[in-house]
Coordinates of C-alpha atoms and ligand atoms in Angstrom, one line a residue:
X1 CA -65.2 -14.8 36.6
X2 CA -66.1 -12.4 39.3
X3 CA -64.1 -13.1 42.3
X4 CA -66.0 -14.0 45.5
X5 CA -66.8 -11.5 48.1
X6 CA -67.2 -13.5 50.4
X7 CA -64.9 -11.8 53.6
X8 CA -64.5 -9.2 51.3
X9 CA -65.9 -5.5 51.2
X10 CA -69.2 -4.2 49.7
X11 CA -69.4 -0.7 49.0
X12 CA -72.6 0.5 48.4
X13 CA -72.7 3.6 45.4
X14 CA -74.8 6.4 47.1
X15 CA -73.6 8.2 44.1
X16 CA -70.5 9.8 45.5
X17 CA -67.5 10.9 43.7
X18 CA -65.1 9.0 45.5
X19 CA -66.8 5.9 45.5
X20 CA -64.5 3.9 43.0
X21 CA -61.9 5.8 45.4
X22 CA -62.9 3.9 48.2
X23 CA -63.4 0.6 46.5
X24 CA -59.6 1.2 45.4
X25 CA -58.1 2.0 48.7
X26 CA -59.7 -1.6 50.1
X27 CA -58.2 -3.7 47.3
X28 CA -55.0 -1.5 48.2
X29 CA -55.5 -3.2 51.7
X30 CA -55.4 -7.1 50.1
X31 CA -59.1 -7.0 50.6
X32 CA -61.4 -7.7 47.5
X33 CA -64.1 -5.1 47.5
X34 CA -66.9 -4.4 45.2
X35 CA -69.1 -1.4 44.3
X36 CA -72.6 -2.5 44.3
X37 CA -75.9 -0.8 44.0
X38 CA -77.0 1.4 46.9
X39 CA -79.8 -0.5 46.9
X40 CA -78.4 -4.2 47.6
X41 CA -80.4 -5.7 50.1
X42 CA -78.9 -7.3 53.2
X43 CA -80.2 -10.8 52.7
X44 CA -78.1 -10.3 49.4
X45 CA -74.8 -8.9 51.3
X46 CA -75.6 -11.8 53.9
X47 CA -75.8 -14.1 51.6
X48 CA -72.4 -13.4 49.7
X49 CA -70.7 -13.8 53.0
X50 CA -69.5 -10.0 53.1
X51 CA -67.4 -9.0 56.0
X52 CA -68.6 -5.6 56.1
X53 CA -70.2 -2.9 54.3
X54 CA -69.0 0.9 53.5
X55 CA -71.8 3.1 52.6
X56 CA -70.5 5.9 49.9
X57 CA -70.9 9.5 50.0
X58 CA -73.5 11.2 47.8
X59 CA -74.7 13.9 46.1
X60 CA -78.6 13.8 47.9
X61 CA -79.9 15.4 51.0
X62 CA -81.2 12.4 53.5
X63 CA -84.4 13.7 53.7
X64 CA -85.3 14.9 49.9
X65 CA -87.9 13.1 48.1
X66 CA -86.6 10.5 46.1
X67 CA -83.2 10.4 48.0
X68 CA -81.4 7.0 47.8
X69 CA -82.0 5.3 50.6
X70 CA -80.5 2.0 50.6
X71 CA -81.8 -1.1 52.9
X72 CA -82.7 -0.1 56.2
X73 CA -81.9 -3.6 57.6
X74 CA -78.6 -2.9 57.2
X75 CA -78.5 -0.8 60.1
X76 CA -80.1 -3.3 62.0
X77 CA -78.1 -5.9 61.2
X78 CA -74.9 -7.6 63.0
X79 CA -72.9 -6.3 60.0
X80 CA -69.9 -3.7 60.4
X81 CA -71.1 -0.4 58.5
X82 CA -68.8 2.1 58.0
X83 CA -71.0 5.4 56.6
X84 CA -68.8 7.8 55.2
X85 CA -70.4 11.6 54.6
X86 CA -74.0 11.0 53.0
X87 CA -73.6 7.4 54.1
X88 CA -72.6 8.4 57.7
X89 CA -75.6 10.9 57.3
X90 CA -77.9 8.1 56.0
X91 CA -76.8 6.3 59.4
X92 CA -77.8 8.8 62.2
X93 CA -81.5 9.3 60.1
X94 CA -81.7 5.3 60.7
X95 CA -81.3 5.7 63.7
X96 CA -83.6 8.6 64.7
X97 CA -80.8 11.6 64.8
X98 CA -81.5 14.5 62.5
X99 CA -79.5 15.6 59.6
X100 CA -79.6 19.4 58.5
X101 CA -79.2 20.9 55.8
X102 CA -76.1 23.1 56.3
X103 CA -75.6 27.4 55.5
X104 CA -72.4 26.9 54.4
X105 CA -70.4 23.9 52.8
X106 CA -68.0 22.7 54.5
X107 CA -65.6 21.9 52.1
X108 CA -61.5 21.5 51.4
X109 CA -59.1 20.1 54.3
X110 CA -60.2 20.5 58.0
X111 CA -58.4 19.8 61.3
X112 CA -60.6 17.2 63.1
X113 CA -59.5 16.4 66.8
X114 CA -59.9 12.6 68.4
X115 CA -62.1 12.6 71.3
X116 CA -61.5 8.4 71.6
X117 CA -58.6 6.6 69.7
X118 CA -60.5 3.0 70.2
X119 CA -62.0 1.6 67.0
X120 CA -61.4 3.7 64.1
X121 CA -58.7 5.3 65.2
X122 CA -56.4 3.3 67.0
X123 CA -53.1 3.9 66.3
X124 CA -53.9 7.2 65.0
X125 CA -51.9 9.4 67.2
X126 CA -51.4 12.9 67.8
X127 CA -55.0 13.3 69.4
X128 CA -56.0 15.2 65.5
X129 CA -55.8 14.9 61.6
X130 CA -56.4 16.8 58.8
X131 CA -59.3 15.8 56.8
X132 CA -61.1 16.1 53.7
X133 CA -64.3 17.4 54.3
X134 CA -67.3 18.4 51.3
X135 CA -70.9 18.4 52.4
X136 CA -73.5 21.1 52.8
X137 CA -75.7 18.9 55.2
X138 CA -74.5 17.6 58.8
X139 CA -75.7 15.4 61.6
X140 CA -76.9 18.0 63.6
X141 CA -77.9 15.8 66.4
X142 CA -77.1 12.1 67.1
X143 CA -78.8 9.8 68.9
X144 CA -78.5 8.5 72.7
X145 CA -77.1 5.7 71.6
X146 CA -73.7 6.6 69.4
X147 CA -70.6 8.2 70.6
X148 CA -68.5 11.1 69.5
X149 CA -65.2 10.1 68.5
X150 CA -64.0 13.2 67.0
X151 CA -65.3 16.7 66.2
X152 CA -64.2 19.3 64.0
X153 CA -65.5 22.9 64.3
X154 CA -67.9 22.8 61.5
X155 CA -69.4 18.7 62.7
X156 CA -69.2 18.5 66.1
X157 CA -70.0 14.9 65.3
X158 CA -67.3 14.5 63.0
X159 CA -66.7 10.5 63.6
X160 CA -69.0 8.3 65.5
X161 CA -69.9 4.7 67.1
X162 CA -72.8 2.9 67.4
X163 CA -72.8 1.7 71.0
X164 CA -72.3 -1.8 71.2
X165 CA -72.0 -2.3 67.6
X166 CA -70.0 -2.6 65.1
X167 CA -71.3 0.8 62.8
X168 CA -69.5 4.0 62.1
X169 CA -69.8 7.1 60.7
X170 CA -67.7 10.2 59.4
X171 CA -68.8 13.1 58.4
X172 CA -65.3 13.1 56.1
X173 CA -63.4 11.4 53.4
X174 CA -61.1 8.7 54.9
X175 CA -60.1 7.6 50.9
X176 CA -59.0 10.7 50.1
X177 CA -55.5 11.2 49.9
X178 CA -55.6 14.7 51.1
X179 CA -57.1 13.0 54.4
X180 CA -54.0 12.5 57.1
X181 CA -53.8 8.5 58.3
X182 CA -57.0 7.9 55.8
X183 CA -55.9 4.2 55.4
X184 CA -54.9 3.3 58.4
X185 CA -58.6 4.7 59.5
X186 CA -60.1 2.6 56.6
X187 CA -57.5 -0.2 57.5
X188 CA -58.9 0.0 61.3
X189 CA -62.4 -0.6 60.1
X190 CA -61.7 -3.2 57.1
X191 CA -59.1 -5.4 59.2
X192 CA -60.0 -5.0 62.7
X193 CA -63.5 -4.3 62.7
X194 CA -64.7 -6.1 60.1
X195 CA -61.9 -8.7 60.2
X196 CA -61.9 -8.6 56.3
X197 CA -59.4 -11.3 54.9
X198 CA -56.4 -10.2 52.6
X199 CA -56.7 -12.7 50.1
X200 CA -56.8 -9.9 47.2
X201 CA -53.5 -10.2 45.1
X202 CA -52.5 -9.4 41.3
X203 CA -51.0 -12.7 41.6
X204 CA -53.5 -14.5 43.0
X205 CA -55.7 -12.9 40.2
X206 CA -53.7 -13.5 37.6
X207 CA -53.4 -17.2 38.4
X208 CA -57.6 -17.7 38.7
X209 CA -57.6 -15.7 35.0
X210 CA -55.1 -17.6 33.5
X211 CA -56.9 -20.9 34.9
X212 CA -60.5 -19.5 34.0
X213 CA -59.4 -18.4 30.5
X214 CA -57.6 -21.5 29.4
X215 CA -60.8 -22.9 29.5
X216 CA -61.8 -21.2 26.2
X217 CA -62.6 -23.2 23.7
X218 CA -61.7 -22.4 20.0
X219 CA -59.9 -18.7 18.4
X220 CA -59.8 -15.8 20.5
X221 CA -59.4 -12.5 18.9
X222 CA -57.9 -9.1 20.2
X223 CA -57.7 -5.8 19.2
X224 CA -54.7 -4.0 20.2
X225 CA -54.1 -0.1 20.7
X226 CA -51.0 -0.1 22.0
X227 CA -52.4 0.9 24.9
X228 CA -52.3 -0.3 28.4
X229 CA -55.8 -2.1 28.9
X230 CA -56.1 -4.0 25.3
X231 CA -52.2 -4.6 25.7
X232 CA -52.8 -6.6 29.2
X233 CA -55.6 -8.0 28.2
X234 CA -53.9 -9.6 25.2
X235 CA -51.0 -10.7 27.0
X236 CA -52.7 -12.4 29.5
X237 CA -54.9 -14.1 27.0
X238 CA -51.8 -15.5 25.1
X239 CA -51.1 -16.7 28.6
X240 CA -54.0 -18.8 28.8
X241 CA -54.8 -19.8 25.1
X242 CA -51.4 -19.9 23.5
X243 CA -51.6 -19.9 19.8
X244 CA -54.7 -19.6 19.5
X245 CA -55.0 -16.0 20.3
X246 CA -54.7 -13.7 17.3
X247 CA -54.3 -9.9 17.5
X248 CA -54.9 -7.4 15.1
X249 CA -53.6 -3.5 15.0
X250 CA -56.0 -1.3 12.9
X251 CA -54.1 1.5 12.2
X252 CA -56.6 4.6 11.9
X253 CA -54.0 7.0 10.5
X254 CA -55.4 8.7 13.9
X255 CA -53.3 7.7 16.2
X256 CA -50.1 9.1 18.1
X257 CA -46.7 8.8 16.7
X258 CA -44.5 5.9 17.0
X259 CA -47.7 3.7 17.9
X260 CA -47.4 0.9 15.1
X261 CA -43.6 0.3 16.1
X262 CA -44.2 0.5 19.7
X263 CA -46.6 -2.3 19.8
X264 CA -44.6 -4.4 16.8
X265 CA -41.7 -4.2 19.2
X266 CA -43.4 -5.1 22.6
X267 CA -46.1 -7.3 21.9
X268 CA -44.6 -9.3 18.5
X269 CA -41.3 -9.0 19.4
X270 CA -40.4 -9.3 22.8
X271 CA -43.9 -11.1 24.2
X272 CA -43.9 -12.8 20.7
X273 CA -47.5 -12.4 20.0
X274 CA -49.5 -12.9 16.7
X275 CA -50.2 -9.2 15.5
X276 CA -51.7 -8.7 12.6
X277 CA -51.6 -5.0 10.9
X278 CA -54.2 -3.4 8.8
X279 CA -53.2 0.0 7.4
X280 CA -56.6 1.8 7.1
X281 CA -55.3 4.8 7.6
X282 CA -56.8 6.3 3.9
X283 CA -60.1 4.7 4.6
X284 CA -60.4 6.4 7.6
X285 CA -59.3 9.7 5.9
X286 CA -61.7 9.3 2.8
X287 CA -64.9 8.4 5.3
X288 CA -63.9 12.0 7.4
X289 CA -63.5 14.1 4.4
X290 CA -65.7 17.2 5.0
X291 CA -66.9 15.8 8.4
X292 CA -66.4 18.8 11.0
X293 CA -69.0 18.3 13.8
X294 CA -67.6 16.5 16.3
X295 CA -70.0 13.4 17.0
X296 CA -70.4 12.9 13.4
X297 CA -66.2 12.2 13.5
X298 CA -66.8 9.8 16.5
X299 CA -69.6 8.4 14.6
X300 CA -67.7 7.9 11.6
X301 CA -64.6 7.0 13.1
X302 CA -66.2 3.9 14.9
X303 CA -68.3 3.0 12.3
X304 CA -65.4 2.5 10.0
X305 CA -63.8 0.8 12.7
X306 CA -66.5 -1.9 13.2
X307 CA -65.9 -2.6 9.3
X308 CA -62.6 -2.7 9.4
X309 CA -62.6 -5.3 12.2
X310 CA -65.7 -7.0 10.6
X311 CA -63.8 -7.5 7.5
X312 CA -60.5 -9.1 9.0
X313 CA -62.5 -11.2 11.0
X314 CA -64.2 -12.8 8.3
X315 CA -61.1 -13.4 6.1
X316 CA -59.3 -14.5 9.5
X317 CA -62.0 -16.5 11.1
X318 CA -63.6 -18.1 12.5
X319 CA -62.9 -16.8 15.7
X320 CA -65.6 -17.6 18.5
X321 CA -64.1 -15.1 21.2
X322 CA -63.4 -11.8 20.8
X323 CA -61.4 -9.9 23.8
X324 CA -62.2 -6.5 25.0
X325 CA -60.1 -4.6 27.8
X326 CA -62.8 -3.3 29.4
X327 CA -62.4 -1.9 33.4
X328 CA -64.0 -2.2 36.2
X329 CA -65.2 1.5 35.9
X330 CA -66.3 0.8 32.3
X331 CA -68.7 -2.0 33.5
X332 CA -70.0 0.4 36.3
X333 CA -70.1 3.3 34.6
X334 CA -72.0 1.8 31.5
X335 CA -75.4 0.9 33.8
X336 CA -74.2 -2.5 33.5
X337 CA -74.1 -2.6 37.2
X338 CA -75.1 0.6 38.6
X339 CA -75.8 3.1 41.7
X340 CA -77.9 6.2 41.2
X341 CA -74.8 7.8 39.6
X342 CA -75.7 5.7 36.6
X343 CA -74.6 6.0 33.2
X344 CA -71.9 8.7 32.6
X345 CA -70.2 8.2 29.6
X346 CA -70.6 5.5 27.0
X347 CA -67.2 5.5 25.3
X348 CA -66.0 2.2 23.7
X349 CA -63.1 1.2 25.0
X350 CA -62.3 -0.1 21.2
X351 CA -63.1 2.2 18.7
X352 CA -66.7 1.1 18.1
X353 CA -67.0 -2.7 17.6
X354 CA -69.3 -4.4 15.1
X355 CA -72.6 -5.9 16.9
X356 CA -73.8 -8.0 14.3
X357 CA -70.3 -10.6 14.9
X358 CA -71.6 -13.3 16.7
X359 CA -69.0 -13.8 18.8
X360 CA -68.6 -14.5 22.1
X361 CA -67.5 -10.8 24.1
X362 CA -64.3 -11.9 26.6
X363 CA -63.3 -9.2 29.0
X364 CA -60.5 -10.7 30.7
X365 CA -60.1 -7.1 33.0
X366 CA -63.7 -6.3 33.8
X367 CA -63.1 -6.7 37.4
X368 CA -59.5 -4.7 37.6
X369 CA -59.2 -0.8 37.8
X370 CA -56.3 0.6 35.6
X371 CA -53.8 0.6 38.5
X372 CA -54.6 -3.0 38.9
X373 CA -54.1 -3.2 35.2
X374 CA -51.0 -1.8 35.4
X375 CA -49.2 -3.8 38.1
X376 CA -51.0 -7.0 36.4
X377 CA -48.9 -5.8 33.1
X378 CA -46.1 -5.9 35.1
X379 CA -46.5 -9.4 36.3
X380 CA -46.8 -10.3 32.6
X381 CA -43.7 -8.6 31.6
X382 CA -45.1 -5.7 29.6
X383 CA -42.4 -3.1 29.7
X384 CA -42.5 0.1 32.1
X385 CA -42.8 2.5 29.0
X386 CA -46.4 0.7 28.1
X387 CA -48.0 0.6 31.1
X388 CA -47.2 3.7 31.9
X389 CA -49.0 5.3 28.9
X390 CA -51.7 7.8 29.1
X391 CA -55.1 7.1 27.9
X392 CA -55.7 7.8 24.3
X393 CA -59.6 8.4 22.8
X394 CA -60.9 5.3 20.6
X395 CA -61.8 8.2 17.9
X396 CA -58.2 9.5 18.6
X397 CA -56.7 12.7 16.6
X398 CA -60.1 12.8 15.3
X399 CA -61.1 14.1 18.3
X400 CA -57.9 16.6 19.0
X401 CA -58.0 18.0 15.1
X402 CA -61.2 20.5 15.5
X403 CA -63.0 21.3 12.0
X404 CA -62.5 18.6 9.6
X405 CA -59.3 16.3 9.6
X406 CA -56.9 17.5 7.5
X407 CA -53.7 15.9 6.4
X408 CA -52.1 19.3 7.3
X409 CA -53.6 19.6 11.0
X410 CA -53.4 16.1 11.9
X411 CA -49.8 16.3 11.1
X412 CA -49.0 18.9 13.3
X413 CA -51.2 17.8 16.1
X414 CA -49.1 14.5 16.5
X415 CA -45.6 16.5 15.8
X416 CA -46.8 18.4 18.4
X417 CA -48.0 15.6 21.2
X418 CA -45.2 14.0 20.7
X419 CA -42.7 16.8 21.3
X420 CA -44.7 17.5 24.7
X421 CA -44.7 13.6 25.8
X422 CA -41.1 13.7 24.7
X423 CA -40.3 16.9 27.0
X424 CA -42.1 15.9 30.0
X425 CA -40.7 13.0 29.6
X426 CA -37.0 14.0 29.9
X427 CA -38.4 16.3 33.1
X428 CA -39.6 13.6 34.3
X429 CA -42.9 14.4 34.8
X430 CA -45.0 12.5 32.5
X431 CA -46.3 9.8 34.7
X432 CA -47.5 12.9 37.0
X433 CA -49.7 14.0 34.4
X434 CA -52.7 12.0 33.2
X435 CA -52.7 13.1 29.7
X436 CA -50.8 15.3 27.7
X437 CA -50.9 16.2 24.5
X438 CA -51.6 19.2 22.0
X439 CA -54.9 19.8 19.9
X440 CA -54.7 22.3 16.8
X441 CA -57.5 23.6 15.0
X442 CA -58.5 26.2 11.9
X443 CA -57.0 29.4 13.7
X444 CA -53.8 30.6 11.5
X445 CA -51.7 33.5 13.2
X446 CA -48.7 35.5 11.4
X447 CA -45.4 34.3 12.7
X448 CA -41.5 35.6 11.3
X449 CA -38.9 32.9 10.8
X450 CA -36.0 35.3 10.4
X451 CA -37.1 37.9 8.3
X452 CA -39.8 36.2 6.8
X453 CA -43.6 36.4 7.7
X454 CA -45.0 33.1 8.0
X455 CA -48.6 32.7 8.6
X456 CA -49.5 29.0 10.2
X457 CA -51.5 27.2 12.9
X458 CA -51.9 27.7 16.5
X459 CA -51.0 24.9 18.6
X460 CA -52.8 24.4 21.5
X461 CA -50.8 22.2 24.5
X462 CA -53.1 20.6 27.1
X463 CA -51.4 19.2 30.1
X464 CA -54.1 17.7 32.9
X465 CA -53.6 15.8 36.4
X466 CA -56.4 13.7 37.4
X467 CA -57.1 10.4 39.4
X468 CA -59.7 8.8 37.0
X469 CA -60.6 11.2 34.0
X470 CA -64.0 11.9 35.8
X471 CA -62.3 15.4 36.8
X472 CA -59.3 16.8 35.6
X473 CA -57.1 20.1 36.6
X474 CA -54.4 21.6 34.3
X475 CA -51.0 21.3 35.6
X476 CA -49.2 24.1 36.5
X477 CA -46.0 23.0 34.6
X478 CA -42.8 24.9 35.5
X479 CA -42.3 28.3 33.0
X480 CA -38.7 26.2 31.9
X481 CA -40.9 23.1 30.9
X482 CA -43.4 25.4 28.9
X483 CA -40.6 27.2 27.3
X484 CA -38.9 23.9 26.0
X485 CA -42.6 22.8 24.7
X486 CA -43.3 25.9 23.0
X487 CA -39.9 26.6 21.2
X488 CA -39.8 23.0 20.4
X489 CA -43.0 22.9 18.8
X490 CA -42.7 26.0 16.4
X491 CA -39.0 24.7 15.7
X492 CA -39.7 21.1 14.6
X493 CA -42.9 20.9 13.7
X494 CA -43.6 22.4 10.1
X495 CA -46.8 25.2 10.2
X496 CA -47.0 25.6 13.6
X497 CA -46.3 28.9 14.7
X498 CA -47.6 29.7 17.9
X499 CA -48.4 27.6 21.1
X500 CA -51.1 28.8 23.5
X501 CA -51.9 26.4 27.1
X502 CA -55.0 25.5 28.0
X503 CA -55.8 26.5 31.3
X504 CA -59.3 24.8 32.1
X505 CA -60.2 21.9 34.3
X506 CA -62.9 19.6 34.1
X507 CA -65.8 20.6 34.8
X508 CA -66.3 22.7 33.4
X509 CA -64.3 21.4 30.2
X510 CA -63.8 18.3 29.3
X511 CA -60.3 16.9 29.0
X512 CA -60.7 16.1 25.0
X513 CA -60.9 19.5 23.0
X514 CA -64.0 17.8 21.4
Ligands
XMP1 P1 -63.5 13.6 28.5 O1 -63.0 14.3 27.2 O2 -64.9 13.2 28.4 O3 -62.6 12.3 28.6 O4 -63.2 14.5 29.7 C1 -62.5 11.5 29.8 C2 -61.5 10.4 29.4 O5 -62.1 9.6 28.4 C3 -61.3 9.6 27.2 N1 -62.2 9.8 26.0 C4 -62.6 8.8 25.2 N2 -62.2 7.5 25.2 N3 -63.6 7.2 23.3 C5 -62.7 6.7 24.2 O6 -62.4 5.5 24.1 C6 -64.0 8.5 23.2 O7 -64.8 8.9 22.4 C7 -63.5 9.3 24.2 N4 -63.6 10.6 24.5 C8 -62.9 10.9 25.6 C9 -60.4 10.8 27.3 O8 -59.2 10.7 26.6 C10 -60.2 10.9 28.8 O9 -59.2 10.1 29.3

């Protein structure tokens, strides 16, 4: 069910951190784009009918042994290439400039004038931007044969042409946000240039899914969260397969208040879906008792998930689909399709499911990224307060309760993440963050409640802004905000007594406590 790229956009993944980034700000443009491996030849790109290529940045040096290269053809092909930092750098090698390794990084935003608004920059006016720049290396000289069209005072060669071609290169991040005009430089390359056509719609997708899906035969099952991916993906299943679409909501005991409700209301009530809901919140309890390492908990958390699951699908069944909300970074990110960048994380997207069912794995979303999701949630009808959600671990409070899960600790931890959802909420700042919520482990301070001494946990709130959970920062929320969380917290919830903020970013932390 992957949709054609034919006049579409290949990005190629050098490994860069903004390469989903850039694959994002073309669909943004109405053109389909895919992230492919760096190493895709060009009788494959040919071959799917791309209308252009954009080379990702990286993490290599051109010239290091072992340094993805990608397929030289490419450069000496009639296709458009845009290279962007490594990619750009990868460029000017190909065609016998040098690259050099640079004394200092250039890194953050940096003012890079226009030396020659045609192409890339047409429209772009003011004669300079301000640009995201981070590399160490730089095109130190270019050859004969491109053309400056903008410097900066760190890469005289900032942006540059291929005579007589249709290949570009810059040295910075057009995808960025931080980068002034960066779509309409990207828009310049994928519309004009490339003459890329806008045929990429949530509408349009969701008609091809729902057409593509109906053609399931036999029982379809999904597991809903109550979160934004498996809530889509359900939703537009019961699209295309009606009745025969069952859902079932495993309630873990783990998960964040209100959840059960939240999804009875939405998806049975107003979408009038078929949920079904297992209460295995004291199995889950009995398997973690004494578990305090924090793999174990994942480990045990999924494993008694796949059971769980395994069971109701045998006294259920026979179902021969089973639906997953995987994303499109999920897919990537797993190896399943991959650049040098490879496998980073291996998290289920559902807790853990059995391998041994044999049914048939549908992932209705595997081509979407979660903004995609999100607006395709909207098209369904799924209400603003769903889709709007912040991601939630498959292992869940397991994962935010340090030391082993205790009755006591996971009930403060979700007193306590509710009260700060609730508050940014009302400040309206929730949607700003990316996750919010507060963790609690064994650490007991001495609090007074009047004139009494009370002795109870210490909450800690974590509050982090991020664009795709691959790096985070901790928000600076306002003191007012922080002092509504923190006197909330030691007012409503019972033993909690202090709040402390976590003030680290990923890297080097991770967002989840554990
Ligand atoms: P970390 O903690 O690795 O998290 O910075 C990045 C994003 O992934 C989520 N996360 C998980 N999701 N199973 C999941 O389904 C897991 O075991 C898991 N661990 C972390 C986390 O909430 C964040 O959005």
């Amino acid at each position: 069910m992957e949709p054609d790229l034919a006049g579409g956009i290949a990005v190629l993944d050098f490994g860069g951190q903004y390469a989903h980034l850039i694959c994002r700000r073309v669909r943004g443009l109405g053109v389909y784009a895919a992230l492919l491996p760096h190493n895709t030849p060009l009788e494959e790109l040919e071959a799917r009918r791309v209308a252009g290529v954009i080379l990702s940045g990286g993490p290599s040096s051109v010239y290091a042994p072992g340094a993805p290269a990608g397929d030289p053809g490419i450069f000496g092909g009639e296709l458009p290439v845009l290279g962007i930092c490594y990619g750009y750098q990868l460029m000017v090698k190909a065609h016998g400039g040098e690259v050099t390794r640079g004394e200092r990084r250039e890194y953050g935003r940096t003012r890079v004038r226009i030396a020659d608004n045609r192409g890339l920059f047409e429209g772009v006016e003011g004669g300079s931007l301000e640009a995201w720049m981070s590399h160490s290396d730089s095109a130190t000289k270019i050859p004969q044969a491109m053309e400056v069209l903008a410097s900066s005072d760190g890469s005289p060669y900032a942006a540059v042409k291929l005579s007589g071609h249709r290949q570009y290169g810059v040295q910075f991040h057009p995808e960025v946000s931080h980068t002034e005009n960066g779509e309409a430089i990207l828009a310049n390359f994928v519309l004009k240039v490339c003459g890329a056509e806008r045929r990429w719609s949530m509408q349009g997708f969701l008609r091809r899914a729902v057409e593509e899906l109906s053609r399931l035969d036999g029982r379809v099952l999904c597991a809903v969260s109550g979160g934004v991916d498996s809530s889509v993906a359900a939703v537009l299943l019961s699209k295309a397969v009606g009745d025969r679409l069952r859902c079932v909501f495993i309630d873990t005991g783990l998960l964040r208040a209100g959840e059960k409700e939240k999804v009875e209301a939405t998806l049975g009530r107003d979408l009038g879906l078929s949920v079904a809901f297992v209460d295995a919140s004291e199995r889950f309890m009995g398997a973690l008792k004494g578990v305090a390492d924090p793999e174990e908990k994942r480990r045990v958390t999924g494993k008694v998930f796949a059971d769980v699951f395994e069971e109701f699908a045998g006294a259920e069944g026979p179902f021969e689909h089973l639906a997953q909300g995987t994303l499109y970074p999920d897919v990537i990110e797993s190896g399943r399709s991959s650049g040098p960048a490879a496998v980073i994380k291996t998290h289920h997207n559902v807790g853990g499911l059995p391998s041994g069912l044999s049914m048939h794995v549908v992932e209705p979303l595997r081509e979407l990224y979660k903004d995609e999701v999100r607006e395709l949630g909207g098209l369904l009808g799924l209400p603003e307060s769903t889709l709007k959600r912040h991601p939630f671990p498959g292992p869940g409070l397991a994962v935010r309760v340090l030391g082993e899960v205790t009755p006591e600790k996971l009930a403060v931890c979700r007193g306590a993440s509710r009260i700060v959802e609730e508050v940014l909420e009302e400040a309206g700042m929730y949607s700003q963050a990316w996750q919010a919520f507060a963790y609690v482990g064994d650490d007991r301070v001495t609090g007074v409640l009047g004139d009494e001494r009370r002795y109870g946990l210490q909450v800690v709130v974590k509050v982090v802004e991020s664009v795709d959970g691959m790096t985070a920062d901790w928000s600076r929320l306002d003191p007012a905000t922080m002092e509504k969380i923190s006197s909330r917290i030691t007012n409503e919830v019972p033993g909690a007594v202090a709040v402390a903020y976590n003030l680290s970013s990923k890297p080097p932390a991770t967002i989840e406590p554990q």
